[in-house]
PDB file of C-alpha atoms in Angstrom:
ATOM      1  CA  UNK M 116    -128.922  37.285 -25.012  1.00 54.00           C
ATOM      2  CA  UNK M 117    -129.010  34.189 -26.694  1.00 67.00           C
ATOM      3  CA  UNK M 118    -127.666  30.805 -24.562  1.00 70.00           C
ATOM      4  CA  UNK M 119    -124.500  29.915 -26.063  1.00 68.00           C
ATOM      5  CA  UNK M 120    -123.433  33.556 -25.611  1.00 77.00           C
ATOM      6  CA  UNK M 121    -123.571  32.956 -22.086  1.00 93.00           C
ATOM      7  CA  UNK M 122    -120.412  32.061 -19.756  1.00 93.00           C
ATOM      8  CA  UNK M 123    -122.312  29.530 -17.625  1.00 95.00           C
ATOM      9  CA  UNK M 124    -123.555  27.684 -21.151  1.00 94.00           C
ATOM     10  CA  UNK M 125    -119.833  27.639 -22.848  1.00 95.00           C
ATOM     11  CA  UNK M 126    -117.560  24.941 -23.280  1.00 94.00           C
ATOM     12  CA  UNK M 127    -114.490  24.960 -20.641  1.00 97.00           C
ATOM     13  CA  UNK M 128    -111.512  24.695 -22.648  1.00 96.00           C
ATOM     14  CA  UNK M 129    -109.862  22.451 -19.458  1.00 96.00           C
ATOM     15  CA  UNK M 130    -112.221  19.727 -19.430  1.00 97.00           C
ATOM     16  CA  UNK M 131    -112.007  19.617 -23.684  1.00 96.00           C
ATOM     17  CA  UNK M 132    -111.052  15.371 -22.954  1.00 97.00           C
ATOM     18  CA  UNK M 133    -113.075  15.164 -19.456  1.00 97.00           C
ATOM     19  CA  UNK M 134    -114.816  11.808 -21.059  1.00 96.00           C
ATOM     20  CA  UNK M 135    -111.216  10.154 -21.335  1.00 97.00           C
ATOM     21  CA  UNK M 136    -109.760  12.064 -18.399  1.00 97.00           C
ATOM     22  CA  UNK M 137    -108.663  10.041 -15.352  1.00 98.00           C
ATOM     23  CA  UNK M 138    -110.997  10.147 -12.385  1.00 98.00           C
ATOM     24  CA  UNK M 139    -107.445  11.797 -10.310  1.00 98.00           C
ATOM     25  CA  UNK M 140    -107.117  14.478 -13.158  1.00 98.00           C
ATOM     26  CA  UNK M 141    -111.245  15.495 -13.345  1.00 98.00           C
ATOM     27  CA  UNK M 142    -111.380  15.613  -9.608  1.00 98.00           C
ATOM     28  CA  UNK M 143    -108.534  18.116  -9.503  1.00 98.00           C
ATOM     29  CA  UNK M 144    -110.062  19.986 -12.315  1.00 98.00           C
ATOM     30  CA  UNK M 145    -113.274  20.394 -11.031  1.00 98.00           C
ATOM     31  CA  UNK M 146    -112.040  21.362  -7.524  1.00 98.00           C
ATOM     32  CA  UNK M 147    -110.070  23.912  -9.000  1.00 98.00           C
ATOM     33  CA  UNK M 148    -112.864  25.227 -10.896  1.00 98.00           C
ATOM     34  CA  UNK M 149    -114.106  25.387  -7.826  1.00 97.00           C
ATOM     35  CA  UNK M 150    -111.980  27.415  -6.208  1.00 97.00           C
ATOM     36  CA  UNK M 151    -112.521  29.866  -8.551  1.00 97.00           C
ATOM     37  CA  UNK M 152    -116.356  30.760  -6.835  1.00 98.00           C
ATOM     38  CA  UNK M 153    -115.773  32.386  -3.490  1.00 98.00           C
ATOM     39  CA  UNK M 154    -113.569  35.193  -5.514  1.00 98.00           C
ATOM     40  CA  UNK M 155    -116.297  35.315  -7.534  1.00 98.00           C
ATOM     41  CA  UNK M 156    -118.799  36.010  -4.715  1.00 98.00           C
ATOM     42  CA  UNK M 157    -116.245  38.120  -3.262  1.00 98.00           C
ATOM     43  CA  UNK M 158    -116.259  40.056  -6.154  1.00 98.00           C
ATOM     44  CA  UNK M 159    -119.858  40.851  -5.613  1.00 98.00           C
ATOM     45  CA  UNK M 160    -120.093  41.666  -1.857  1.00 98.00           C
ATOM     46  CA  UNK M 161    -121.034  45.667  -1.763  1.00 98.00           C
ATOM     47  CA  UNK M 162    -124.358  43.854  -3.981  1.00 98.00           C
ATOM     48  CA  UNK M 163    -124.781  40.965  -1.325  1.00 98.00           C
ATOM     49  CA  UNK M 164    -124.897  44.199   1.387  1.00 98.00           C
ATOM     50  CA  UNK M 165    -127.051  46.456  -0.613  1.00 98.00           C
ATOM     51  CA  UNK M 166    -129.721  43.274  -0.708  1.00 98.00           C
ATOM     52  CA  UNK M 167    -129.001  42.443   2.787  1.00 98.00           C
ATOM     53  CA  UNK M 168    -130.162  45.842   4.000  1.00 98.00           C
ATOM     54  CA  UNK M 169    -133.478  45.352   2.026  1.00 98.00           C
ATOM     55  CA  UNK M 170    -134.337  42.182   3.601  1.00 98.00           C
ATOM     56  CA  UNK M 171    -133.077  43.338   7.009  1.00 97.00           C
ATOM     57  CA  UNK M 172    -135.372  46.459   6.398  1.00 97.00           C
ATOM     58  CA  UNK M 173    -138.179  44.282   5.039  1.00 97.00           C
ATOM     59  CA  UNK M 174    -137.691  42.135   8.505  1.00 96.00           C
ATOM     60  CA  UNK M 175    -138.336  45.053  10.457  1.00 94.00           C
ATOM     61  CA  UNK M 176    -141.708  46.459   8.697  1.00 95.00           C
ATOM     62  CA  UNK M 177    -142.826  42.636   8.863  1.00 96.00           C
ATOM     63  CA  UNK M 178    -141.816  41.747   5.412  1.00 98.00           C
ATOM     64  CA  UNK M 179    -140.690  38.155   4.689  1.00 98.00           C
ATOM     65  CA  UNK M 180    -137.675  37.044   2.464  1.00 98.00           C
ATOM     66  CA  UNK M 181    -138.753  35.031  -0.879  1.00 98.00           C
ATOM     67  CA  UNK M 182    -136.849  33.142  -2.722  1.00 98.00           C
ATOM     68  CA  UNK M 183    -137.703  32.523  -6.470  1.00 98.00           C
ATOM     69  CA  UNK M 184    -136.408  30.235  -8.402  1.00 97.00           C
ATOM     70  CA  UNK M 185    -136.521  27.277 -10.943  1.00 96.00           C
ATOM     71  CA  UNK M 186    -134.879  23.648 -11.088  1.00 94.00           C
ATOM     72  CA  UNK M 187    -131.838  23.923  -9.311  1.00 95.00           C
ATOM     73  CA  UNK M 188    -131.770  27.719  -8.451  1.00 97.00           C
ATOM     74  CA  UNK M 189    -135.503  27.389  -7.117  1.00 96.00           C
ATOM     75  CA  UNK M 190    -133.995  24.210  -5.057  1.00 96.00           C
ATOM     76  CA  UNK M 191    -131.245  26.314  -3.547  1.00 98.00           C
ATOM     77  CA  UNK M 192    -133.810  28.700  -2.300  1.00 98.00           C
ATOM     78  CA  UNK M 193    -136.141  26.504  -1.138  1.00 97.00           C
ATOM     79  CA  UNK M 194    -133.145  24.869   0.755  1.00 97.00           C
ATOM     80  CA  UNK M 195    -132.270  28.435   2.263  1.00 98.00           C
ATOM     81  CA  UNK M 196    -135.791  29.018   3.458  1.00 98.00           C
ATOM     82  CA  UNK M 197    -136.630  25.195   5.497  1.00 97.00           C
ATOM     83  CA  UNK M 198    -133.367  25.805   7.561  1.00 95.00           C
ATOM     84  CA  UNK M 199    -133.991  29.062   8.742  1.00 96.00           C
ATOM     85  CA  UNK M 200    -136.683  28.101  11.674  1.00 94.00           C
ATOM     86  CA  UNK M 201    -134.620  25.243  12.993  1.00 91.00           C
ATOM     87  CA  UNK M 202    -131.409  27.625  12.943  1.00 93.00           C
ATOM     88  CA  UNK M 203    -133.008  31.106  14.051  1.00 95.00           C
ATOM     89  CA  UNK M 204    -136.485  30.105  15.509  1.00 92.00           C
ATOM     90  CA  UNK M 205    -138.036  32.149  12.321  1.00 95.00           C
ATOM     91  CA  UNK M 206    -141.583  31.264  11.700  1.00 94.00           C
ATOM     92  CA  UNK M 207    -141.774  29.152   8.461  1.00 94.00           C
ATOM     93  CA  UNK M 208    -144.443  31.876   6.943  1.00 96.00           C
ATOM     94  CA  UNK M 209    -141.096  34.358   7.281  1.00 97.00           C
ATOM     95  CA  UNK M 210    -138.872  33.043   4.813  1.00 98.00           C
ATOM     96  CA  UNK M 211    -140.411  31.241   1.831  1.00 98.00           C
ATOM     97  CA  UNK M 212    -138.877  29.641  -0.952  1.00 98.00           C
ATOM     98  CA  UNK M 213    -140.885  29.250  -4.035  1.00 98.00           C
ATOM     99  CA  UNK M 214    -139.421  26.638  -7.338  1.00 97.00           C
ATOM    100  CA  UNK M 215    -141.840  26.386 -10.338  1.00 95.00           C
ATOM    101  CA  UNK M 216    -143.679  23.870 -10.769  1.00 94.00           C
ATOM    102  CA  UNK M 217    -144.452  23.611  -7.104  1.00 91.00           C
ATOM    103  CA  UNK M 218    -143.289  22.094  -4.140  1.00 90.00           C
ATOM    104  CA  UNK M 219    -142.963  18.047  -6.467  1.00 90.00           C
ATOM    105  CA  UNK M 220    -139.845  20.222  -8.827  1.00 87.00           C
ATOM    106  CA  UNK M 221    -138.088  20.168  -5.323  1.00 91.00           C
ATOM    107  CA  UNK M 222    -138.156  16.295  -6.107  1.00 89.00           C
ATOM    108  CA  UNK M 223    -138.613  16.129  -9.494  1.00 86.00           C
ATOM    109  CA  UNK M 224    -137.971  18.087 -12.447  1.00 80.00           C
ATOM    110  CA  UNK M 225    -141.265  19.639 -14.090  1.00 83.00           C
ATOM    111  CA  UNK M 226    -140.333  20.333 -17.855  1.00 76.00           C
ATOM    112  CA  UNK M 227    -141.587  23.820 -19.112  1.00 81.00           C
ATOM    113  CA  UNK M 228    -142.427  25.463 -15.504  1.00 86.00           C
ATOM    114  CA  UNK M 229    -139.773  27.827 -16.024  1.00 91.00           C
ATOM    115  CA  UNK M 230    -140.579  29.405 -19.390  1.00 90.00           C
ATOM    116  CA  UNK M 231    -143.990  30.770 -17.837  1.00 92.00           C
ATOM    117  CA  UNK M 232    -143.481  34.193 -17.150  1.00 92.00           C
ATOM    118  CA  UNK M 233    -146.946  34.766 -15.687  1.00 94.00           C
ATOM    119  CA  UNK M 234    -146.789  31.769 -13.179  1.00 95.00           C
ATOM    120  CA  UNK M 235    -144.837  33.373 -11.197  1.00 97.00           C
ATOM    121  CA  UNK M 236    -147.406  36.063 -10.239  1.00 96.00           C
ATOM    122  CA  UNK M 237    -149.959  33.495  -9.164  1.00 96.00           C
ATOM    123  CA  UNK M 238    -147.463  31.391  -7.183  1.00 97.00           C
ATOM    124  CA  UNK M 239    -146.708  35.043  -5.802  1.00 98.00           C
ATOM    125  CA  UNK M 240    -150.195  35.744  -5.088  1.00 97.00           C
ATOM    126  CA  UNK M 241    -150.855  32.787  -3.716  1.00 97.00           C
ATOM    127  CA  UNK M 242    -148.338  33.367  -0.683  1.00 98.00           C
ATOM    128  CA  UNK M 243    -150.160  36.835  -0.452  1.00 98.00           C
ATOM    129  CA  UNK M 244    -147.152  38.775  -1.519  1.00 98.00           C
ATOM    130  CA  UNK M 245    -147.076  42.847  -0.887  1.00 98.00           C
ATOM    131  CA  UNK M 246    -145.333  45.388  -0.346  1.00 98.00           C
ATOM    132  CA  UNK M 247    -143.439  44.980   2.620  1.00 98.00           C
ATOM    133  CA  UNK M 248    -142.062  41.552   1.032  1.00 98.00           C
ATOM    134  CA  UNK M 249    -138.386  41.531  -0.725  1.00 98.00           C
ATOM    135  CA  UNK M 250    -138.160  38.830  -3.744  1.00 98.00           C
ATOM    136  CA  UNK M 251    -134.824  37.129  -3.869  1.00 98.00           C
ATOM    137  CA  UNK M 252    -134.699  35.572  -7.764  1.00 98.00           C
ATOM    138  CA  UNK M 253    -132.246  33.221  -8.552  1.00 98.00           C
ATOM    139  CA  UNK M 254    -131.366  31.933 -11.770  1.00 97.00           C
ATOM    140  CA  UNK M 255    -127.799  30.923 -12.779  1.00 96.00           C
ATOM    141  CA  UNK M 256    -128.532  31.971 -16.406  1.00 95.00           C
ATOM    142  CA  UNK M 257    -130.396  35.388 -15.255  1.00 96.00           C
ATOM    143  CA  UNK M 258    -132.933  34.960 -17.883  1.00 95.00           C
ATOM    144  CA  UNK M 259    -135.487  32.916 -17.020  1.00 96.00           C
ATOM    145  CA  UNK M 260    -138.916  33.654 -18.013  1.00 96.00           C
ATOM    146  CA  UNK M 261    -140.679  32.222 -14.882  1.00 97.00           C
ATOM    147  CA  UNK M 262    -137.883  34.284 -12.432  1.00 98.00           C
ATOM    148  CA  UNK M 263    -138.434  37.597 -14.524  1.00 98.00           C
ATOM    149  CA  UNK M 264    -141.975  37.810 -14.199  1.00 97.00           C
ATOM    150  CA  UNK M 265    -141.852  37.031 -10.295  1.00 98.00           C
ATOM    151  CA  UNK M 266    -139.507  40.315 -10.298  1.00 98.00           C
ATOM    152  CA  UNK M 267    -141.763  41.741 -12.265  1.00 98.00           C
ATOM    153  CA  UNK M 268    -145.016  41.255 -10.661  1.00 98.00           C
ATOM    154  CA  UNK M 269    -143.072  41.588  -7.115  1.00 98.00           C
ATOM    155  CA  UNK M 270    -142.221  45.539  -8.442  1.00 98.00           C
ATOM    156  CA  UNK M 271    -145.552  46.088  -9.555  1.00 98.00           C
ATOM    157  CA  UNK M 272    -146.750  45.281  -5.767  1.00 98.00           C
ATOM    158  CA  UNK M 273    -143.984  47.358  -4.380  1.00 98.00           C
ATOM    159  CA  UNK M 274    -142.265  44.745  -3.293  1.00 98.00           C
ATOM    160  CA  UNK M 275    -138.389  45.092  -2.980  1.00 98.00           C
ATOM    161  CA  UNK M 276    -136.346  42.387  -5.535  1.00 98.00           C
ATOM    162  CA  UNK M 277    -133.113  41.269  -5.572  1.00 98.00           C
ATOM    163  CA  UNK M 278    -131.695  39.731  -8.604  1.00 98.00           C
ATOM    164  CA  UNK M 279    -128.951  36.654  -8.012  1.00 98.00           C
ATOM    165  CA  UNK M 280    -127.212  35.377 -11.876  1.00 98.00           C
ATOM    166  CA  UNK M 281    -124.041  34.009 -12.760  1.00 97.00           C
ATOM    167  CA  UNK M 282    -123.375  35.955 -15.886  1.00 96.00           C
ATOM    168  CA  UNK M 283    -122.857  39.372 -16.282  1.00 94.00           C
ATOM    169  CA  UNK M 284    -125.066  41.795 -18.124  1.00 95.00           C
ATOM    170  CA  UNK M 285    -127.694  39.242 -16.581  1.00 96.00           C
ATOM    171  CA  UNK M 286    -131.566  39.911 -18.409  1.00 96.00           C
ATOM    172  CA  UNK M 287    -132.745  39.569 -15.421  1.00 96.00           C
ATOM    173  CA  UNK M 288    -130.828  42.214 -13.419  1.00 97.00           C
ATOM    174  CA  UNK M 289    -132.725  45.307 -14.881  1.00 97.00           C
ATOM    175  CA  UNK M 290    -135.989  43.570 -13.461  1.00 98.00           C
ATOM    176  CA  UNK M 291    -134.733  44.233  -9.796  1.00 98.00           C
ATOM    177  CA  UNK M 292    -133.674  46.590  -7.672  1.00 98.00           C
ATOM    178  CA  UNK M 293    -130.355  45.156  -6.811  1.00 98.00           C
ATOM    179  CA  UNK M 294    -128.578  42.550  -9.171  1.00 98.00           C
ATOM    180  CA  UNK M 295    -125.802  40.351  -7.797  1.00 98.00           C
ATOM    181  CA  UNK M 296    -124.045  39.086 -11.523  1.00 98.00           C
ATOM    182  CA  UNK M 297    -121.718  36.068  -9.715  1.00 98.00           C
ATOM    183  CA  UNK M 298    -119.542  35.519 -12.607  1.00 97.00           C
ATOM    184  CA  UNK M 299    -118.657  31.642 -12.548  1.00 97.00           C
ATOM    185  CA  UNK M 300    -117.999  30.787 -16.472  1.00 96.00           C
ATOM    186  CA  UNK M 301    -118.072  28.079 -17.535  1.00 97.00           C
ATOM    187  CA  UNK M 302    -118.526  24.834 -16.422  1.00 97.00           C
ATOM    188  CA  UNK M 303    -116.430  21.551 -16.721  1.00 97.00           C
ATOM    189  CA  UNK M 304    -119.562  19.770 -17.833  1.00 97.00           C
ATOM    190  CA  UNK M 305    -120.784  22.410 -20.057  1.00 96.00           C
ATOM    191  CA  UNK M 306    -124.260  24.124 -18.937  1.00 95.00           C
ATOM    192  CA  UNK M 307    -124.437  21.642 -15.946  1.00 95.00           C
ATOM    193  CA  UNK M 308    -125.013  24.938 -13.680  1.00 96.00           C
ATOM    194  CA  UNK M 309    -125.963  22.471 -11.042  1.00 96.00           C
ATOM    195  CA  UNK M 310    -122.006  22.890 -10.458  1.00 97.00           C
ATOM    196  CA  UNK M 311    -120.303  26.075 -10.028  1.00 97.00           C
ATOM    197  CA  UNK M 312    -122.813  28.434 -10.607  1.00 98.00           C
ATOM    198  CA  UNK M 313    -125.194  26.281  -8.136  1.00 98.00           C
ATOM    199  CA  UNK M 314    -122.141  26.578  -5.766  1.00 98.00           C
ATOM    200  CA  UNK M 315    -121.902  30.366  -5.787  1.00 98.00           C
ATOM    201  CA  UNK M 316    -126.307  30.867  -5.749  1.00 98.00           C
ATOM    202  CA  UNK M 317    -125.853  28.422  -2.172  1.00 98.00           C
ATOM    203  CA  UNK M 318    -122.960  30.562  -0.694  1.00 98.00           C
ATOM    204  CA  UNK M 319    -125.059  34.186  -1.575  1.00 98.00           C
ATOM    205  CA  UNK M 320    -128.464  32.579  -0.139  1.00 98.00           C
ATOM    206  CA  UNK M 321    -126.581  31.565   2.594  1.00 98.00           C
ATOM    207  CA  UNK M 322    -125.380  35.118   3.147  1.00 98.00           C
ATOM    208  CA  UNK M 323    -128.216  36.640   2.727  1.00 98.00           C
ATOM    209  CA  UNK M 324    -129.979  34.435   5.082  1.00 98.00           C
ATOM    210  CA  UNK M 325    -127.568  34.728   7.560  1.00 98.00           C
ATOM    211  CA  UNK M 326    -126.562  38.280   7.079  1.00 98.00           C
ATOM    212  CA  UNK M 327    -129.908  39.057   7.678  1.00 98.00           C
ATOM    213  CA  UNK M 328    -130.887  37.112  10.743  1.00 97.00           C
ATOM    214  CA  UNK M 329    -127.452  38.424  12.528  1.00 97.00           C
ATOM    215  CA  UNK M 330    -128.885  41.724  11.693  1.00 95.00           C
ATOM    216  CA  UNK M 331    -132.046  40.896  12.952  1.00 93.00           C
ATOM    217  CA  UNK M 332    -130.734  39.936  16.421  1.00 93.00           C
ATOM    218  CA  UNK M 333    -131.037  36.288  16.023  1.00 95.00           C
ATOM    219  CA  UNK M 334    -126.992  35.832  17.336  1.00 96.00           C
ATOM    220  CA  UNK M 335    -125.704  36.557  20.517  1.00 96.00           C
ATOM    221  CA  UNK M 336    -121.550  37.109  19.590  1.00 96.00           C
ATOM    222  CA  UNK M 337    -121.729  34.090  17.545  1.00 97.00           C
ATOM    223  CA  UNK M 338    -124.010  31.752  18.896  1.00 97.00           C
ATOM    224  CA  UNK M 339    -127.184  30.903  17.272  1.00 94.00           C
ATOM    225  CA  UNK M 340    -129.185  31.806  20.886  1.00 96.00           C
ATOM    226  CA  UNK M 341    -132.520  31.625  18.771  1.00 94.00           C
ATOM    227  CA  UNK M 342    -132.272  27.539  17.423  1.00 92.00           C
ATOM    228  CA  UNK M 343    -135.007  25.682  17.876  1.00 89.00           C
ATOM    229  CA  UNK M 344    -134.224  22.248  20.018  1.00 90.00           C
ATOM    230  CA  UNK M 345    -136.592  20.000  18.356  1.00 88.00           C
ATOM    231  CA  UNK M 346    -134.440  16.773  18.628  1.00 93.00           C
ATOM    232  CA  UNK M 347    -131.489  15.272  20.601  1.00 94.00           C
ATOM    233  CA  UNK M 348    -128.906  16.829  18.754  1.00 94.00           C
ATOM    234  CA  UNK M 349    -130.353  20.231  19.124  1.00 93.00           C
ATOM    235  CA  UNK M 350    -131.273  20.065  22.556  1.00 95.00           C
ATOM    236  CA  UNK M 351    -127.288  19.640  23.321  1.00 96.00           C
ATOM    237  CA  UNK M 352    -126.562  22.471  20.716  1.00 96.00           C
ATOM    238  CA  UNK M 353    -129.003  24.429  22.960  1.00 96.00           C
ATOM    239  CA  UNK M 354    -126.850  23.878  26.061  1.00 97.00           C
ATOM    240  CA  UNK M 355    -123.555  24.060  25.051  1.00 97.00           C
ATOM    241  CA  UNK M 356    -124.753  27.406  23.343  1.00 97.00           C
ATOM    242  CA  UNK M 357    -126.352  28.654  26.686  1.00 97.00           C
ATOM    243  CA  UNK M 358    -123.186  27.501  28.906  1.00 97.00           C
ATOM    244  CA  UNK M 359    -120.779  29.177  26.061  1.00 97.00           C
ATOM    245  CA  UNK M 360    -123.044  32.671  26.383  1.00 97.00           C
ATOM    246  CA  UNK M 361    -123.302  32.964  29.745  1.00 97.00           C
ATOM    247  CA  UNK M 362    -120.264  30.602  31.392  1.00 96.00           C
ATOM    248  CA  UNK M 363    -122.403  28.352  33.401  1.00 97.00           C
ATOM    249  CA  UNK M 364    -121.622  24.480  33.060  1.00 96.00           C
ATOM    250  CA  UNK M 365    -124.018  22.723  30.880  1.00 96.00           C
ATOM    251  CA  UNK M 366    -126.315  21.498  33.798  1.00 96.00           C
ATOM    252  CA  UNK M 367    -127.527  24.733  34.432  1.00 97.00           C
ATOM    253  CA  UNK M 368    -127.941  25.609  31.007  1.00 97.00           C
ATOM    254  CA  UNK M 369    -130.441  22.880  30.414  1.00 97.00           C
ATOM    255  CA  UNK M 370    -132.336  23.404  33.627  1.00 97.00           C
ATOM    256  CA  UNK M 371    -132.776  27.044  32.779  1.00 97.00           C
ATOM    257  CA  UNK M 372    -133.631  26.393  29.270  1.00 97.00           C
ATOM    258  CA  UNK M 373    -136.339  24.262  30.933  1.00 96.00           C
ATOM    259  CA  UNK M 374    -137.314  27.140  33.055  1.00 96.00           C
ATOM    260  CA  UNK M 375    -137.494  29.297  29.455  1.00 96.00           C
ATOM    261  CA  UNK M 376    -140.212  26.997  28.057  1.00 95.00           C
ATOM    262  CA  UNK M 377    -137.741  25.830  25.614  1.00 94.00           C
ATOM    263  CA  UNK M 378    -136.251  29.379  24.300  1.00 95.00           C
ATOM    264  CA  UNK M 379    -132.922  29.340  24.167  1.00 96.00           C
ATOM    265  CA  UNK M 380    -132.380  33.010  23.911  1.00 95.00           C
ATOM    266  CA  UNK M 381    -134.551  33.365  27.102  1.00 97.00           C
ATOM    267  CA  UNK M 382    -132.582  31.513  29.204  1.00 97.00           C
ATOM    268  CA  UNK M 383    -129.424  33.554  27.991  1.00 97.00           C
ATOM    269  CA  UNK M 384    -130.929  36.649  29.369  1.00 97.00           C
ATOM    270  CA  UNK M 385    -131.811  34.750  32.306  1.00 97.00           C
ATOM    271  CA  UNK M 386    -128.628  33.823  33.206  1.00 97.00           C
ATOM    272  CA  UNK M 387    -126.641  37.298  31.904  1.00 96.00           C
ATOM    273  CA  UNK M 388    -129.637  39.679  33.747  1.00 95.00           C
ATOM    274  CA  UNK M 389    -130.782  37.719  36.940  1.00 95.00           C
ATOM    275  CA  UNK M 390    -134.190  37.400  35.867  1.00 95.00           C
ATOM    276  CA  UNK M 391    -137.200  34.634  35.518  1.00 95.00           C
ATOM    277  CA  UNK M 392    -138.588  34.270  32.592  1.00 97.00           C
ATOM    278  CA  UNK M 393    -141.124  36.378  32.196  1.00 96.00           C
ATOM    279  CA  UNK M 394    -139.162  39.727  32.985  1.00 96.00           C
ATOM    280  CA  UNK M 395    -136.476  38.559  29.976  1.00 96.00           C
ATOM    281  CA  UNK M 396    -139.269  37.545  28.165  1.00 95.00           C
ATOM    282  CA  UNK M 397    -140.278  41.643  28.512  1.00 95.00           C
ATOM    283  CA  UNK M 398    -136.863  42.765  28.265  1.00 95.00           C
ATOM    284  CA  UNK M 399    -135.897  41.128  24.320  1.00 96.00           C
ATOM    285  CA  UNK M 400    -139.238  42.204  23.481  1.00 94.00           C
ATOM    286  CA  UNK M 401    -138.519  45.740  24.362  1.00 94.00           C
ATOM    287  CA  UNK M 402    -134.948  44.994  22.999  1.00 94.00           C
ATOM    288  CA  UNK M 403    -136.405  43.981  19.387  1.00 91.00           C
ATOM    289  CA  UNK M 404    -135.355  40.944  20.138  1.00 93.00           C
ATOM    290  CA  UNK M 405    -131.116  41.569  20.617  1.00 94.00           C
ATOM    291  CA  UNK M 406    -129.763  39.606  23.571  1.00 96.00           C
ATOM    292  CA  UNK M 407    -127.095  42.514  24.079  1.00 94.00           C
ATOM    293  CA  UNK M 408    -129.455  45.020  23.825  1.00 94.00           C
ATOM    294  CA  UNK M 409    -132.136  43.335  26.342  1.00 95.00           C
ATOM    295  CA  UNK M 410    -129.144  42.863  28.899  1.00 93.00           C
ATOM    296  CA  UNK M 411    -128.196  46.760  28.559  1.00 91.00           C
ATOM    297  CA  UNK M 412    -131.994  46.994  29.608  1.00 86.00           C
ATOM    298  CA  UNK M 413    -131.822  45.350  32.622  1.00 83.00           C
ATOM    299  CA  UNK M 414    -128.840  46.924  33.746  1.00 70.00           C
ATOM    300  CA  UNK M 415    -130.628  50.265  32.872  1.00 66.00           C
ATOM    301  CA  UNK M 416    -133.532  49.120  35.045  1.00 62.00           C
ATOM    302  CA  UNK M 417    -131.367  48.310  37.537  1.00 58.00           C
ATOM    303  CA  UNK M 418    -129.928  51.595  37.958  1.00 58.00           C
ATOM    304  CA  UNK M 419    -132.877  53.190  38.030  1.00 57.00           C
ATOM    305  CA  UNK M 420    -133.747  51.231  41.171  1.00 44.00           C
TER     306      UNK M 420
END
């Protein structure tokens, strides 16, 4: 499919004047443009679950989540993947965000790196990719060379792919296993897909992300028990999360965190199952990790007693 036949790459017949428009008129525009994306995404959702489930499934065989991406797409991803350790104590190796060009595109642009198909595979292969991986690409055209032969290569290995456009009939959807088509249109500063469609590519990463790590036990109802308190702000996160899980006051919570060695989800268990450390240290690990799960353990245990 050629560019200009593309929604994301047409003129919006709103912002025909936007170069005379008033600054009052284009911001009102543009935020009602804007409003149009989370009905888009919403549009999507059985697609956002049906690649949820792969990376949750991937999570469990040891997989990782990659994200794939050029310029601003390959941004987003790489955005996704650095806050997932601070925000579910992930390892950085388990969510990975590659942009061509390399890590300097995050910074600055890197003209041509996304119209190599086959650099992809060696940025792939670099990480190690196999089979028990899932490849997120994102590409608000769904076409780009560099994205399609990730997918590609990432099928090849077995790996499970995911497919994340903002135009229907995407070229890249047929190259994955599931293909979320977020249909944007266009944009009030024709092609600038920086704008809505980079809008809609941030709210499905952050789903999938999220999703994902829910899945994966990293919540406790809906508190992130598995943050990382690696600076002042944090470290207050960390005990207003541990007072609001188990109802102690926030003295407590930081003392026991203390006792945890710094895991938050620890000292939750801790607190909810009556135990030191290193029994609710045994407990998630025999509870894959799930805070309810591990405290249905311990009151098992307990009866058995």
């Amino acid at each position: 499919m050629h560019l200009e036949m593309l929604s994301t790459e047409r003129p919006n017949p709103l912002t025909r004047d936007l170069d005379v428009m008033s600054v009052s008129d284009l911001l009102t525009v543009m935020n009602q443009q804007d409003a149009i994306v989370a009905d888009a995404v919403a549009a999507v959702l059985p697609a956002i679950e049906a690649a949820v489930d792969l990376i949750v499934a991937a999570r469990a065989r040891g997989g990782r989540l990659i994200y794939l991406g050029a310029g601003t797409s390959g941004r987003l991803g790489v955005l996704d993947a650095v806050e997932c350790p601070p925000t579910f104590g992930t390892d950085p190796g388990e969510v990975i965000g590659i942009i061509a060009g390399g890590p300097g595109a995050f910074l600055n642009a890197v003209e041509g790196a996304e119209d190599d198909p086959r650099a992809a595979g060696v940025d792939l292969d670099a990480i190690s990719l196999n089979a028990t991986d899932v490849v997120v690409g994102l590409a608000a055209s769904g076409r780009t060379p560099y994205v399609i032969g990730g997918l590609d290569h990432a099928r090849e290995l077995g790996a499970a792919t995911v497919a994340v456009s903002c135009n229907r009939n995407a070229a890249m959807s047929s190259h994955a296993g599931v293909a979320i088509e977020v249909e944007t249109g266009p944009e009030i500063l024709t092609g600038s897909t920086r704008l809505k469609a980079g809008t809609a590519q941030k709210m499905v990463c952050n789903m999938l992300s999220t999703a994902s790590m829910v899945r994966s036990g990293k919540a406790f109802h809906n508190l992130m028990v598995d943050l990382r308190p690696t600076n002042a702000k944090l470290v207050d996160r960390a005990n207003r999360i541990v007072a609001a899980a188990t109802g102690v006051d926030t003295e407590i919570a930081a003392e026991t965190i203390e006792n945890a060695d710094g895991h938050v989800k620890a000292a939750v268990v801790m607190l909810l199952a009556e135990c030191d450390f290193a029994e609710a240290a045994e407990l998630l690990d025999r509870a894959s990790g799930s805070v309810r799960e591990a405290i249905v353990g311990a009151d098992k245990s307990s009866e058995e007693v």
